[in-house]
XYZ file of C-alpha atoms in Angstrom:
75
model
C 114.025 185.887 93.051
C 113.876 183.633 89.989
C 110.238 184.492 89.544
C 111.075 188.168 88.717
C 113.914 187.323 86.682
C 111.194 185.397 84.444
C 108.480 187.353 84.427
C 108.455 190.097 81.286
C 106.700 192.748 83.311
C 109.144 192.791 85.834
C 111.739 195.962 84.840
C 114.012 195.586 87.244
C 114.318 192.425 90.097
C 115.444 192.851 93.829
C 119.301 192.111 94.588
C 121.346 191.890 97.397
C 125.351 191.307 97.703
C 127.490 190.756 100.267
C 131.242 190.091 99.258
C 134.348 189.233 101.835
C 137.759 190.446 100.710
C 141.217 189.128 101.452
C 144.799 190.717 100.687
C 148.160 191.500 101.434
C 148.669 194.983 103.051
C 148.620 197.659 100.071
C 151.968 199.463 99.584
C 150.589 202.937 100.320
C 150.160 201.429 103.913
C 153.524 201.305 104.361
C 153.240 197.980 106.656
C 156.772 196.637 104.948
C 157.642 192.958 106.620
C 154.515 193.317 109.121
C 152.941 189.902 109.730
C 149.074 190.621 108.834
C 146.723 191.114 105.566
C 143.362 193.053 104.978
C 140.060 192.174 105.118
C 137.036 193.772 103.406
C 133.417 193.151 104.518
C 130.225 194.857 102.235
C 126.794 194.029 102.360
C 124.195 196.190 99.678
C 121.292 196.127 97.927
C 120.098 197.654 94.603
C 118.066 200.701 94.794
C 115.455 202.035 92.502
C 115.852 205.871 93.367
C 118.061 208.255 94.646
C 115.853 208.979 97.783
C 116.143 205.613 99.001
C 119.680 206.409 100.462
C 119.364 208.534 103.834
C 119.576 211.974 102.961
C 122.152 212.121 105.929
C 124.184 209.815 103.928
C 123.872 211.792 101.040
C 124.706 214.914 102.557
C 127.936 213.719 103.844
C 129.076 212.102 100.276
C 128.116 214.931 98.470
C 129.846 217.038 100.665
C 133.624 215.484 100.355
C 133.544 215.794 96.766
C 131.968 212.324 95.120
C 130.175 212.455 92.116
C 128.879 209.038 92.799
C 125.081 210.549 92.502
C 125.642 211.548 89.027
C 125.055 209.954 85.141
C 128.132 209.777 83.611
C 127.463 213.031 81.176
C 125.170 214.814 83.101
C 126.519 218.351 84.033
């Protein structure tokens, strides 16, 4: 809201996104001549800590390898 964005005490405003994608199939798909294309849909917010996400969610992130919950540089 433009009334966070201007006010100086405010550290860090609300956002939301939500983005539609369209392309051609991707190679690795291996679709050749097939009539058709992709389509993306994602809808998010910003979060202001780590225990906002459902720990369910994290759980299952964390456990097929992403580093997505780290700093860059943190070990």
């Amino acid at each position: 809201p433009e009334k966070e964005v201007n006010d100086p005490r405010v550290a860090s405003v609300k956002s939301t996104f939500a983005s539609t994608y369209l392309a051609p199939w991707l190679a690795w798909l291996g679709m050749g001549e097939t009539t058709g294309h992709l389509v993306w849909h994602a809808a998010g917010c910003k979060l202001i800590d780590i225990d906002e996400i459902p720990a369910s969610y994290r759980k299952r992130a964390q456990a097929i390898g992403t580093n997505h919950f780290e700093t860059p540089g943190d070990k």
